[in-house]
PDB file of C-alpha atoms and ligand atoms in Angstrom:
ATOM      1  CA  MET Y   1      20.442 151.943 147.853  1.00 52.00           C
ATOM      2  CA  GLN Y   2      18.152 155.254 148.363  1.00 56.00           C
ATOM      3  CA  ASP Y   3      16.981 155.379 144.954  1.00 84.00           C
ATOM      4  CA  VAL Y   4      13.194 156.807 144.149  1.00 92.00           C
ATOM      5  CA  LEU Y   5      12.164 157.290 141.285  1.00 96.00           C
ATOM      6  CA  THR Y   6      10.547 161.060 140.389  1.00 97.00           C
ATOM      7  CA  ARG Y   7       9.155 162.646 136.892  1.00 98.00           C
ATOM      8  CA  GLU Y   8      11.901 165.235 137.425  1.00 97.00           C
ATOM      9  CA  ASP Y   9      14.423 162.750 137.704  1.00 97.00           C
ATOM     10  CA  ILE Y  10      13.686 160.253 135.204  1.00 98.00           C
ATOM     11  CA  LEU Y  11      13.389 163.347 132.295  1.00 98.00           C
ATOM     12  CA  ALA Y  12      16.618 165.091 133.387  1.00 97.00           C
ATOM     13  CA  HIS Y  13      18.325 161.971 132.539  1.00 97.00           C
ATOM     14  CA  LEU Y  14      16.037 160.436 129.823  1.00 98.00           C
ATOM     15  CA  GLU Y  15      17.859 160.319 125.999  1.00 97.00           C
ATOM     16  CA  THR Y  16      14.750 159.181 124.048  1.00 98.00           C
ATOM     17  CA  GLN Y  17      13.144 161.705 121.257  1.00 98.00           C
ATOM     18  CA  ARG Y  18       9.821 160.167 121.893  1.00 98.00           C
ATOM     19  CA  LEU Y  19       9.219 157.523 124.726  1.00 98.00           C
ATOM     20  CA  GLY Y  20       8.851 158.538 128.401  1.00 98.00           C
ATOM     21  CA  ARG Y  21       8.460 162.571 127.197  1.00 98.00           C
ATOM     22  CA  ALA Y  22       4.889 162.661 128.475  1.00 98.00           C
ATOM     23  CA  LEU Y  23       5.364 160.911 131.711  1.00 98.00           C
ATOM     24  CA  GLU Y  24       3.368 160.410 134.791  1.00 98.00           C
ATOM     25  CA  VAL Y  25       4.718 158.633 137.629  1.00 98.00           C
ATOM     26  CA  TYR Y  26       2.862 157.679 140.843  1.00 98.00           C
ATOM     27  CA  ALA Y  27       4.071 156.161 144.103  1.00 97.00           C
ATOM     28  CA  SER Y  28       1.163 154.028 144.294  1.00 98.00           C
ATOM     29  CA  ILE Y  29      -1.620 153.314 141.873  1.00 98.00           C
ATOM     30  CA  ASP Y  30      -3.350 150.202 141.308  1.00 98.00           C
ATOM     31  CA  SER Y  31      -2.165 149.349 138.389  1.00 98.00           C
ATOM     32  CA  THR Y  32       0.161 151.452 135.509  1.00 98.00           C
ATOM     33  CA  ASN Y  33      -1.747 149.092 132.971  1.00 97.00           C
ATOM     34  CA  THR Y  34      -4.930 150.086 134.032  1.00 97.00           C
ATOM     35  CA  ARG Y  35      -3.930 153.560 134.199  1.00 98.00           C
ATOM     36  CA  ALA Y  36      -2.429 153.429 130.552  1.00 98.00           C
ATOM     37  CA  MET Y  37      -5.508 151.962 128.733  1.00 96.00           C
ATOM     38  CA  VAL Y  38      -7.531 154.715 130.207  1.00 97.00           C
ATOM     39  CA  TRP Y  39      -4.863 157.397 128.884  1.00 98.00           C
ATOM     40  CA  ALA Y  40      -4.228 155.841 125.615  1.00 97.00           C
ATOM     41  CA  ARG Y  41      -7.946 156.171 125.370  1.00 97.00           C
ATOM     42  CA  GLN Y  42      -7.883 159.484 126.185  1.00 98.00           C
ATOM     43  CA  GLY Y  43      -5.190 160.299 123.264  1.00 98.00           C
ATOM     44  CA  ALA Y  44      -2.149 159.532 125.178  1.00 98.00           C
ATOM     45  CA  PRO Y  45       0.489 160.114 122.726  1.00 98.00           C
ATOM     46  CA  ASP Y  46       2.548 157.299 120.880  1.00 98.00           C
ATOM     47  CA  GLY Y  47       5.238 156.582 124.014  1.00 98.00           C
ATOM     48  CA  ALA Y  48       3.722 157.971 126.781  1.00 98.00           C
ATOM     49  CA  LEU Y  49       5.004 155.829 130.132  1.00 98.00           C
ATOM     50  CA  VAL Y  50       3.152 155.564 132.972  1.00 98.00           C
ATOM     51  CA  CYS Y  51       5.723 154.466 136.597  1.00 98.00           C
ATOM     52  CA  ALA Y  52       4.786 153.555 139.739  1.00 98.00           C
ATOM     53  CA  GLU Y  53       6.666 152.799 142.949  1.00 98.00           C
ATOM     54  CA  GLU Y  54       3.958 150.328 143.986  1.00 97.00           C
ATOM     55  CA  GLN Y  55       1.037 149.023 142.875  1.00 98.00           C
ATOM     56  CA  THR Y  56      -1.870 147.375 144.733  1.00 98.00           C
ATOM     57  CA  ALA Y  57      -3.663 145.181 142.238  1.00 98.00           C
ATOM     58  CA  GLY Y  58      -1.083 144.972 139.543  1.00 97.00           C
ATOM     59  CA  ARG Y  59      -2.152 142.335 136.836  1.00 96.00           C
ATOM     60  CA  GLY Y  60      -0.060 139.721 135.478  1.00 93.00           C
ATOM     61  CA  ARG Y  61      -1.054 137.232 132.496  1.00 89.00           C
ATOM     62  CA  LEU Y  62      -3.681 134.678 132.608  1.00 82.00           C
ATOM     63  CA  GLY Y  63      -5.628 136.633 135.155  1.00 87.00           C
ATOM     64  CA  ARG Y  64      -2.784 136.405 137.503  1.00 90.00           C
ATOM     65  CA  ARG Y  65      -1.574 139.156 139.820  1.00 93.00           C
ATOM     66  CA  TRP Y  66       2.000 140.874 140.134  1.00 95.00           C
ATOM     67  CA  HIS Y  67       2.938 141.317 143.262  1.00 93.00           C
ATOM     68  CA  ALA Y  68       6.275 143.551 144.227  1.00 94.00           C
ATOM     69  CA  PRO Y  69       7.365 145.230 147.172  1.00 94.00           C
ATOM     70  CA  ALA Y  70       7.090 149.552 147.368  1.00 95.00           C
ATOM     71  CA  GLY Y  71      10.163 150.497 145.815  1.00 96.00           C
ATOM     72  CA  SER Y  72      11.730 147.441 144.881  1.00 96.00           C
ATOM     73  CA  SER Y  73      10.721 147.184 141.074  1.00 97.00           C
ATOM     74  CA  LEU Y  74      10.645 148.987 137.773  1.00 98.00           C
ATOM     75  CA  LEU Y  75       7.076 149.314 137.202  1.00 98.00           C
ATOM     76  CA  PHE Y  76       5.893 150.702 133.984  1.00 98.00           C
ATOM     77  CA  SER Y  77       3.719 150.912 131.163  1.00 98.00           C
ATOM     78  CA  LEU Y  78       4.401 152.607 127.448  1.00 98.00           C
ATOM     79  CA  ILE Y  79       1.740 153.228 125.435  1.00 98.00           C
ATOM     80  CA  LEU Y  80       2.646 152.530 121.830  1.00 98.00           C
ATOM     81  CA  ARG Y  81       0.871 153.584 118.697  1.00 98.00           C
ATOM     82  CA  PRO Y  82       2.116 151.662 116.289  1.00 98.00           C
ATOM     83  CA  SER Y  83       0.354 151.618 112.426  1.00 97.00           C
ATOM     84  CA  ILE Y  84      -0.039 147.445 112.438  1.00 96.00           C
ATOM     85  CA  ALA Y  85      -2.747 145.013 112.425  1.00 93.00           C
ATOM     86  CA  PRO Y  86      -3.340 143.525 115.838  1.00 91.00           C
ATOM     87  CA  SER Y  87      -2.541 140.143 114.884  1.00 89.00           C
ATOM     88  CA  HIS Y  88       1.409 141.374 114.703  1.00 91.00           C
ATOM     89  CA  ALA Y  89       1.041 143.430 118.070  1.00 92.00           C
ATOM     90  CA  GLN Y  90       3.217 140.782 119.365  1.00 93.00           C
ATOM     91  CA  GLN Y  91       5.862 142.046 117.194  1.00 94.00           C
ATOM     92  CA  ILE Y  92       5.746 145.308 119.860  1.00 96.00           C
ATOM     93  CA  THR Y  93       6.258 142.682 123.135  1.00 96.00           C
ATOM     94  CA  MET Y  94       9.190 141.076 121.131  1.00 96.00           C
ATOM     95  CA  LEU Y  95      10.929 144.673 120.594  1.00 97.00           C
ATOM     96  CA  CYS Y  96      10.141 145.700 124.284  1.00 98.00           C
ATOM     97  CA  SER Y  97      11.653 142.266 125.477  1.00 98.00           C
ATOM     98  CA  LEU Y  98      14.637 142.565 123.583  1.00 98.00           C
ATOM     99  CA  GLY Y  99      15.216 146.021 124.495  1.00 98.00           C
ATOM    100  CA  ILE Y 100      14.758 145.301 127.967  1.00 98.00           C
ATOM    101  CA  LEU Y 101      17.521 142.297 127.994  1.00 98.00           C
ATOM    102  CA  THR Y 102      20.201 144.864 126.052  1.00 98.00           C
ATOM    103  CA  ALA Y 103      19.300 147.574 128.794  1.00 98.00           C
ATOM    104  CA  VAL Y 104      19.999 144.916 131.580  1.00 98.00           C
ATOM    105  CA  ARG Y 105      23.188 143.492 129.931  1.00 98.00           C
ATOM    106  CA  SER Y 106      24.606 146.938 129.679  1.00 98.00           C
ATOM    107  CA  ILE Y 107      23.322 148.596 133.053  1.00 98.00           C
ATOM    108  CA  THR Y 108      24.439 145.085 135.340  1.00 97.00           C
ATOM    109  CA  GLY Y 109      26.321 142.655 132.855  1.00 97.00           C
ATOM    110  CA  VAL Y 110      23.550 140.048 133.682  1.00 97.00           C
ATOM    111  CA  GLU Y 111      22.251 137.933 130.567  1.00 97.00           C
ATOM    112  CA  ALA Y 112      18.734 137.829 130.682  1.00 98.00           C
ATOM    113  CA  LEU Y 113      16.717 135.480 128.624  1.00 97.00           C
ATOM    114  CA  ILE Y 114      12.807 134.918 127.354  1.00 97.00           C
ATOM    115  CA  LYS Y 115      10.651 132.315 127.960  1.00 94.00           C
ATOM    116  CA  TRP Y 116       7.947 132.077 125.626  1.00 92.00           C
ATOM    117  CA  PRO Y 117       5.983 134.437 125.239  1.00 91.00           C
ATOM    118  CA  ASN Y 118       6.766 136.708 127.542  1.00 93.00           C
ATOM    119  CA  ASP Y 119       8.704 135.896 130.658  1.00 95.00           C
ATOM    120  CA  LEU Y 120      12.089 137.232 131.142  1.00 97.00           C
ATOM    121  CA  VAL Y 121      14.123 134.496 132.692  1.00 97.00           C
ATOM    122  CA  ILE Y 122      17.775 134.531 134.140  1.00 97.00           C
ATOM    123  CA  GLY Y 123      19.149 131.197 134.982  1.00 94.00           C
ATOM    124  CA  GLY Y 124      15.705 129.408 134.518  1.00 91.00           C
ATOM    125  CA  LYS Y 125      14.436 131.847 137.250  1.00 95.00           C
ATOM    126  CA  LYS Y 126      11.677 134.744 136.567  1.00 96.00           C
ATOM    127  CA  VAL Y 127      13.370 138.280 136.707  1.00 97.00           C
ATOM    128  CA  GLY Y 128      10.506 139.994 134.460  1.00 97.00           C
ATOM    129  CA  GLY Y 129       6.901 139.850 133.143  1.00 97.00           C
ATOM    130  CA  ILE Y 130       5.232 141.273 130.305  1.00 97.00           C
ATOM    131  CA  LEU Y 131       1.554 141.989 130.017  1.00 95.00           C
ATOM    132  CA  THR Y 132       0.164 143.749 126.490  1.00 95.00           C
ATOM    133  CA  GLU Y 133      -3.505 144.595 125.910  1.00 94.00           C
ATOM    134  CA  LEU Y 134      -4.773 146.439 123.084  1.00 95.00           C
ATOM    135  CA  GLY Y 135      -6.845 149.079 122.355  1.00 95.00           C
ATOM    136  CA  LEU Y 136      -8.931 148.451 119.119  1.00 94.00           C
ATOM    137  CA  VAL Y 137     -11.351 150.492 117.199  1.00 93.00           C
ATOM    138  CA  GLY Y 138     -13.553 148.271 115.189  1.00 93.00           C
ATOM    139  CA  GLN Y 139     -11.226 146.237 113.631  1.00 92.00           C
ATOM    140  CA  ARG Y 140      -8.268 148.555 113.439  1.00 94.00           C
ATOM    141  CA  LEU Y 141      -5.618 149.292 116.604  1.00 95.00           C
ATOM    142  CA  ASP Y 142      -5.651 152.084 117.895  1.00 96.00           C
ATOM    143  CA  PHE Y 143      -2.796 151.324 121.073  1.00 96.00           C
ATOM    144  CA  VAL Y 144      -0.587 149.350 122.444  1.00 96.00           C
ATOM    145  CA  VAL Y 145      -0.364 148.890 126.137  1.00 97.00           C
ATOM    146  CA  VAL Y 146       3.030 147.331 127.798  1.00 97.00           C
ATOM    147  CA  GLY Y 147       3.289 146.202 130.568  1.00 98.00           C
ATOM    148  CA  VAL Y 148       6.323 145.802 132.635  1.00 98.00           C
ATOM    149  CA  GLY Y 149       7.102 144.283 135.659  1.00 98.00           C
ATOM    150  CA  LEU Y 150      11.155 143.703 136.510  1.00 98.00           C
ATOM    151  CA  ASN Y 151      12.527 142.446 139.765  1.00 97.00           C
ATOM    152  CA  VAL Y 152      15.595 144.701 139.857  1.00 98.00           C
ATOM    153  CA  ASN Y 153      16.454 145.133 144.250  1.00 97.00           C
ATOM    154  CA  LEU Y 154      14.235 142.869 146.238  1.00 94.00           C
ATOM    155  CA  ASP Y 155      14.754 139.522 147.647  1.00 93.00           C
ATOM    156  CA  PRO Y 156      13.069 136.978 145.985  1.00 93.00           C
ATOM    157  CA  SER Y 157      11.573 135.064 149.263  1.00 89.00           C
ATOM    158  CA  ALA Y 158       9.324 138.614 149.198  1.00 84.00           C
ATOM    159  CA  ILE Y 159       7.736 137.210 146.140  1.00 83.00           C
ATOM    160  CA  PRO Y 160       4.653 134.615 146.894  1.00 77.00           C
ATOM    161  CA  GLU Y 161       4.556 131.185 145.781  1.00 71.00           C
ATOM    162  CA  ALA Y 162       4.295 131.778 141.710  1.00 73.00           C
ATOM    163  CA  MET Y 163       4.749 129.519 138.742  1.00 76.00           C
ATOM    164  CA  MET Y 164       8.189 129.497 138.229  1.00 86.00           C
ATOM    165  CA  PRO Y 165      10.607 130.519 141.030  1.00 92.00           C
ATOM    166  CA  PRO Y 166      11.447 133.916 141.137  1.00 95.00           C
ATOM    167  CA  THR Y 167      14.862 136.283 141.094  1.00 96.00           C
ATOM    168  CA  SER Y 168      15.475 139.380 141.048  1.00 97.00           C
ATOM    169  CA  LEU Y 169      18.859 141.475 139.532  1.00 98.00           C
ATOM    170  CA  SER Y 170      20.540 142.457 142.698  1.00 98.00           C
ATOM    171  CA  ALA Y 171      20.134 138.630 143.696  1.00 97.00           C
ATOM    172  CA  GLU Y 172      21.904 137.885 140.935  1.00 97.00           C
ATOM    173  CA  LEU Y 173      24.432 140.195 140.724  1.00 97.00           C
ATOM    174  CA  GLY Y 174      25.146 140.543 144.487  1.00 96.00           C
ATOM    175  CA  ALA Y 175      24.240 144.228 144.424  1.00 97.00           C
ATOM    176  CA  PRO Y 176      22.041 146.895 144.052  1.00 97.00           C
ATOM    177  CA  VAL Y 177      21.045 148.499 140.378  1.00 98.00           C
ATOM    178  CA  PRO Y 178      20.219 151.934 139.953  1.00 97.00           C
ATOM    179  CA  ARG Y 179      16.575 151.669 138.902  1.00 98.00           C
ATOM    180  CA  ARG Y 180      16.322 154.818 137.282  1.00 98.00           C
ATOM    181  CA  ALA Y 181      19.477 154.720 135.089  1.00 98.00           C
ATOM    182  CA  LEU Y 182      18.112 151.012 134.169  1.00 98.00           C
ATOM    183  CA  LEU Y 183      14.726 152.227 133.020  1.00 98.00           C
ATOM    184  CA  CYS Y 184      16.239 155.509 130.882  1.00 98.00           C
ATOM    185  CA  SER Y 185      18.204 152.808 129.367  1.00 98.00           C
ATOM    186  CA  ILE Y 186      15.189 149.799 128.707  1.00 98.00           C
ATOM    187  CA  LEU Y 187      13.545 153.460 127.189  1.00 98.00           C
ATOM    188  CA  GLN Y 188      16.146 154.110 124.924  1.00 98.00           C
ATOM    189  CA  ALA Y 189      16.948 150.583 123.638  1.00 98.00           C
ATOM    190  CA  ILE Y 190      12.849 149.865 123.195  1.00 98.00           C
ATOM    191  CA  GLU Y 191      13.268 153.122 121.120  1.00 98.00           C
ATOM    192  CA  GLU Y 192      16.009 152.295 118.704  1.00 98.00           C
ATOM    193  CA  ARG Y 193      14.057 148.834 117.720  1.00 98.00           C
ATOM    194  CA  TYR Y 194      10.444 150.513 117.734  1.00 98.00           C
ATOM    195  CA  PHE Y 195      12.228 153.415 115.150  1.00 98.00           C
ATOM    196  CA  ALA Y 196      13.788 150.681 113.111  1.00 98.00           C
ATOM    197  CA  PHE Y 197      10.053 148.741 113.243  1.00 97.00           C
ATOM    198  CA  GLU Y 198       8.476 152.075 111.895  1.00 97.00           C
ATOM    199  CA  ASN Y 199      10.850 151.403 108.913  1.00 97.00           C
ATOM    200  CA  GLY Y 200      10.048 147.708 108.346  1.00 96.00           C
ATOM    201  CA  GLY Y 201      12.377 146.317 110.265  1.00 96.00           C
ATOM    202  CA  GLN Y 202      11.682 143.034 112.153  1.00 95.00           C
ATOM    203  CA  PRO Y 203      12.786 142.325 115.226  1.00 96.00           C
ATOM    204  CA  VAL Y 204      11.444 138.215 115.319  1.00 95.00           C
ATOM    205  CA  ALA Y 205      15.128 136.747 114.428  1.00 95.00           C
ATOM    206  CA  GLU Y 206      16.295 139.017 117.200  1.00 96.00           C
ATOM    207  CA  TRP Y 207      13.740 137.491 119.770  1.00 96.00           C
ATOM    208  CA  ARG Y 208      13.843 133.918 118.702  1.00 96.00           C
ATOM    209  CA  ASP Y 209      17.857 134.023 119.246  1.00 96.00           C
ATOM    210  CA  HIS Y 210      17.370 134.804 122.752  1.00 97.00           C
ATOM    211  CA  LEU Y 211      14.373 132.148 123.685  1.00 96.00           C
ATOM    212  CA  ALA Y 212      15.454 129.971 126.434  1.00 93.00           C
ATOM    213  CA  THR Y 213      12.365 128.062 124.961  1.00 89.00           C
ATOM    214  CA  LEU Y 214      13.406 126.534 121.374  1.00 93.00           C
ATOM    215  CA  GLY Y 215      14.867 122.459 121.548  1.00 92.00           C
ATOM    216  CA  GLN Y 216      13.310 121.805 125.583  1.00 91.00           C
ATOM    217  CA  PRO Y 217      10.286 119.481 125.419  1.00 92.00           C
ATOM    218  CA  VAL Y 218       7.694 121.987 127.556  1.00 91.00           C
ATOM    219  CA  GLN Y 219       3.645 120.995 127.828  1.00 89.00           C
ATOM    220  CA  VAL Y 220       1.968 124.403 126.586  1.00 88.00           C
ATOM    221  CA  GLY Y 221      -1.216 125.236 128.546  1.00 83.00           C
ATOM    222  CA  THR Y 222      -3.534 127.216 126.408  1.00 79.00           C
ATOM    223  CA  ALA Y 223      -7.510 128.056 126.907  1.00 77.00           C
ATOM    224  CA  GLU Y 224      -8.825 125.135 125.520  1.00 80.00           C
ATOM    225  CA  GLU Y 225      -5.714 121.750 126.128  1.00 84.00           C
ATOM    226  CA  VAL Y 226      -2.151 121.071 127.243  1.00 88.00           C
ATOM    227  CA  VAL Y 227      -0.015 120.797 124.279  1.00 91.00           C
ATOM    228  CA  VAL Y 228       2.693 118.264 124.785  1.00 93.00           C
ATOM    229  CA  GLY Y 229       5.992 118.212 122.414  1.00 95.00           C
ATOM    230  CA  VAL Y 230       9.500 119.614 121.990  1.00 95.00           C
ATOM    231  CA  ALA Y 231       9.317 123.687 121.211  1.00 95.00           C
ATOM    232  CA  GLU Y 232      10.721 123.638 117.541  1.00 95.00           C
ATOM    233  CA  ASN Y 233      10.511 127.272 116.443  1.00 95.00           C
ATOM    234  CA  VAL Y 234       8.141 130.766 116.747  1.00 95.00           C
ATOM    235  CA  ASP Y 235       6.724 131.890 113.818  1.00 93.00           C
ATOM    236  CA  ALA Y 236       6.550 135.640 112.079  1.00 89.00           C
ATOM    237  CA  GLU Y 237       3.739 136.584 114.616  1.00 88.00           C
ATOM    238  CA  GLY Y 238       5.245 135.249 117.303  1.00 91.00           C
ATOM    239  CA  ALA Y 239       3.006 131.986 117.717  1.00 92.00           C
ATOM    240  CA  LEU Y 240       5.481 128.947 119.084  1.00 93.00           C
ATOM    241  CA  LEU Y 241       5.499 125.615 116.958  1.00 95.00           C
ATOM    242  CA  VAL Y 242       5.369 122.541 119.099  1.00 95.00           C
ATOM    243  CA  ARG Y 243       6.639 119.007 117.637  1.00 96.00           C
ATOM    244  CA  VAL Y 244       3.568 116.476 119.013  1.00 94.00           C
ATOM    245  CA  SER Y 245       3.814 113.031 119.300  1.00 92.00           C
ATOM    246  CA  ASP Y 246       2.605 111.842 116.146  1.00 94.00           C
ATOM    247  CA  GLY Y 247       4.888 114.316 114.065  1.00 94.00           C
ATOM    248  CA  SER Y 248       2.721 117.123 113.566  1.00 94.00           C
ATOM    249  CA  LEU Y 249       3.616 120.591 114.294  1.00 95.00           C
ATOM    250  CA  ARG Y 250       1.102 122.518 116.367  1.00 93.00           C
ATOM    251  CA  ARG Y 251       0.894 125.973 116.256  1.00 92.00           C
ATOM    252  CA  VAL Y 252       0.131 128.349 119.524  1.00 90.00           C
ATOM    253  CA  LEU Y 253      -0.420 131.019 119.884  1.00 85.00           C
ATOM    254  CA  VAL Y 254      -1.104 131.868 123.658  1.00 76.00           C
ATOM    255  CA  GLY Y 255      -0.590 129.812 125.960  1.00 70.00           C
ATOM    256  CA  ASP Y 256       1.977 129.256 129.372  1.00 71.00           C
ATOM    257  CA  VAL Y 257       4.898 127.156 129.002  1.00 75.00           C
ATOM    258  CA  THR Y 258       6.072 124.565 131.418  1.00 69.00           C
ATOM    259  CA  LEU Y 259       9.112 122.252 130.833  1.00 61.00           C
ATOM    260  CA  ARG Y 260       7.876 118.734 130.642  1.00 61.00           C
ATOM    261  CA  GLY Y 261       8.848 117.167 134.096  1.00 42.00           C
ATOM    262  CA  HIS Y 262       9.495 120.622 136.186  1.00 35.00           C
ATOM    263  CA  ARG Y 263       8.407 123.984 136.298  1.00 33.00           C
ATOM    264  CA  VAL Y 264      11.003 126.605 135.043  1.00 27.00           C
TER     265      VAL Y 264
HETATM  266  C1  BTN A 301       3.662 138.499 133.589  1.00 70.20           C
HETATM  267  O1  BTN A 301       4.468 137.853 133.456  1.00 70.20           O
HETATM  268  O2  BTN A 301       2.371 137.670 133.901  1.00 70.20           O
HETATM  269  C2  BTN A 301       3.319 139.715 133.400  1.00 70.20           C
HETATM  270  C3  BTN A 301       3.370 140.588 134.278  1.00 70.20           C
HETATM  271  C4  BTN A 301       3.548 142.276 134.199  1.00 70.20           C
HETATM  272  C5  BTN A 301       3.804 143.055 135.258  1.00 70.20           C
HETATM  273  C6  BTN A 301       3.704 144.189 134.895  1.00 70.20           C
HETATM  274  S1  BTN A 301       4.116 145.141 136.458  1.00 70.20           S
HETATM  275  C7  BTN A 301       3.406 147.203 135.485  1.00 70.20           C
HETATM  276  C8  BTN A 301       2.179 146.452 134.837  1.00 70.20           C
HETATM  277  N1  BTN A 301       1.366 146.856 135.583  1.00 70.20           N
HETATM  278  C9  BTN A 301       0.002 146.260 135.480  1.00 70.20           C
HETATM  279  O3  BTN A 301      -0.737 145.929 135.877  1.00 70.20           O
HETATM  280  N2  BTN A 301       1.063 144.395 135.149  1.00 70.20           N
HETATM  281  C10 BTN A 301       1.945 144.994 134.688  1.00 70.20           C
END
């Protein structure tokens, strides 16, 4: 499928009011998140979007790299300016994850889930990831950059050895997926949730319902330690609550989950 993303084509099909209306599309860039952070500091409006067909230095969570062959994926970074405290920023990531799942289901029929905190998975394989970065002015949240990498039309064997086995939407579906339609649908689904959030809605209950991680025996690697137990719940800030062997509940805000016994 010859499916080149262009600014004109995206704008011609976008049905959002705010998201993606300020838009930059690059054939190749170092990282859409890096560009979005610069643009946001220069005053990019709420909902501004940076997309690329290829990244030469795509960044993943916890200092990892994000690899995607040119033209194979959706690689984009959304700049949002919610009026919330920095400690609530995970709610923005939650509503973006949910928007992506909704659009993936609507365009492809494929049911993806969320692996805590920010991985998008299908049947235990990783189909996408989200890197959220914050812009602060003093203690105040100035903006959030939500960077999304979604494996759309790629051969999973093209992805280098990773923490989790990779997959793609086309591999799951057995057919290519129209990236522009998917992108427009994702932006629409995120916008609906973002507007609801602006009006006081909370995404955490819906996010919890789409987590693949709850009820599983896990080990969660954090910067300081590895927490081993059963993933019992998440709290309003998106922290994972893990029941450990002494019966107590440990709260982990940032980390990487492995299902005990094997990587997922
Ligand atoms: C992860 O699972 O580690 C998160 C990956 C996030 C990758 C996306 S690709 C678009 C955006 N730009 C980046 O440099 N990273 C994010």
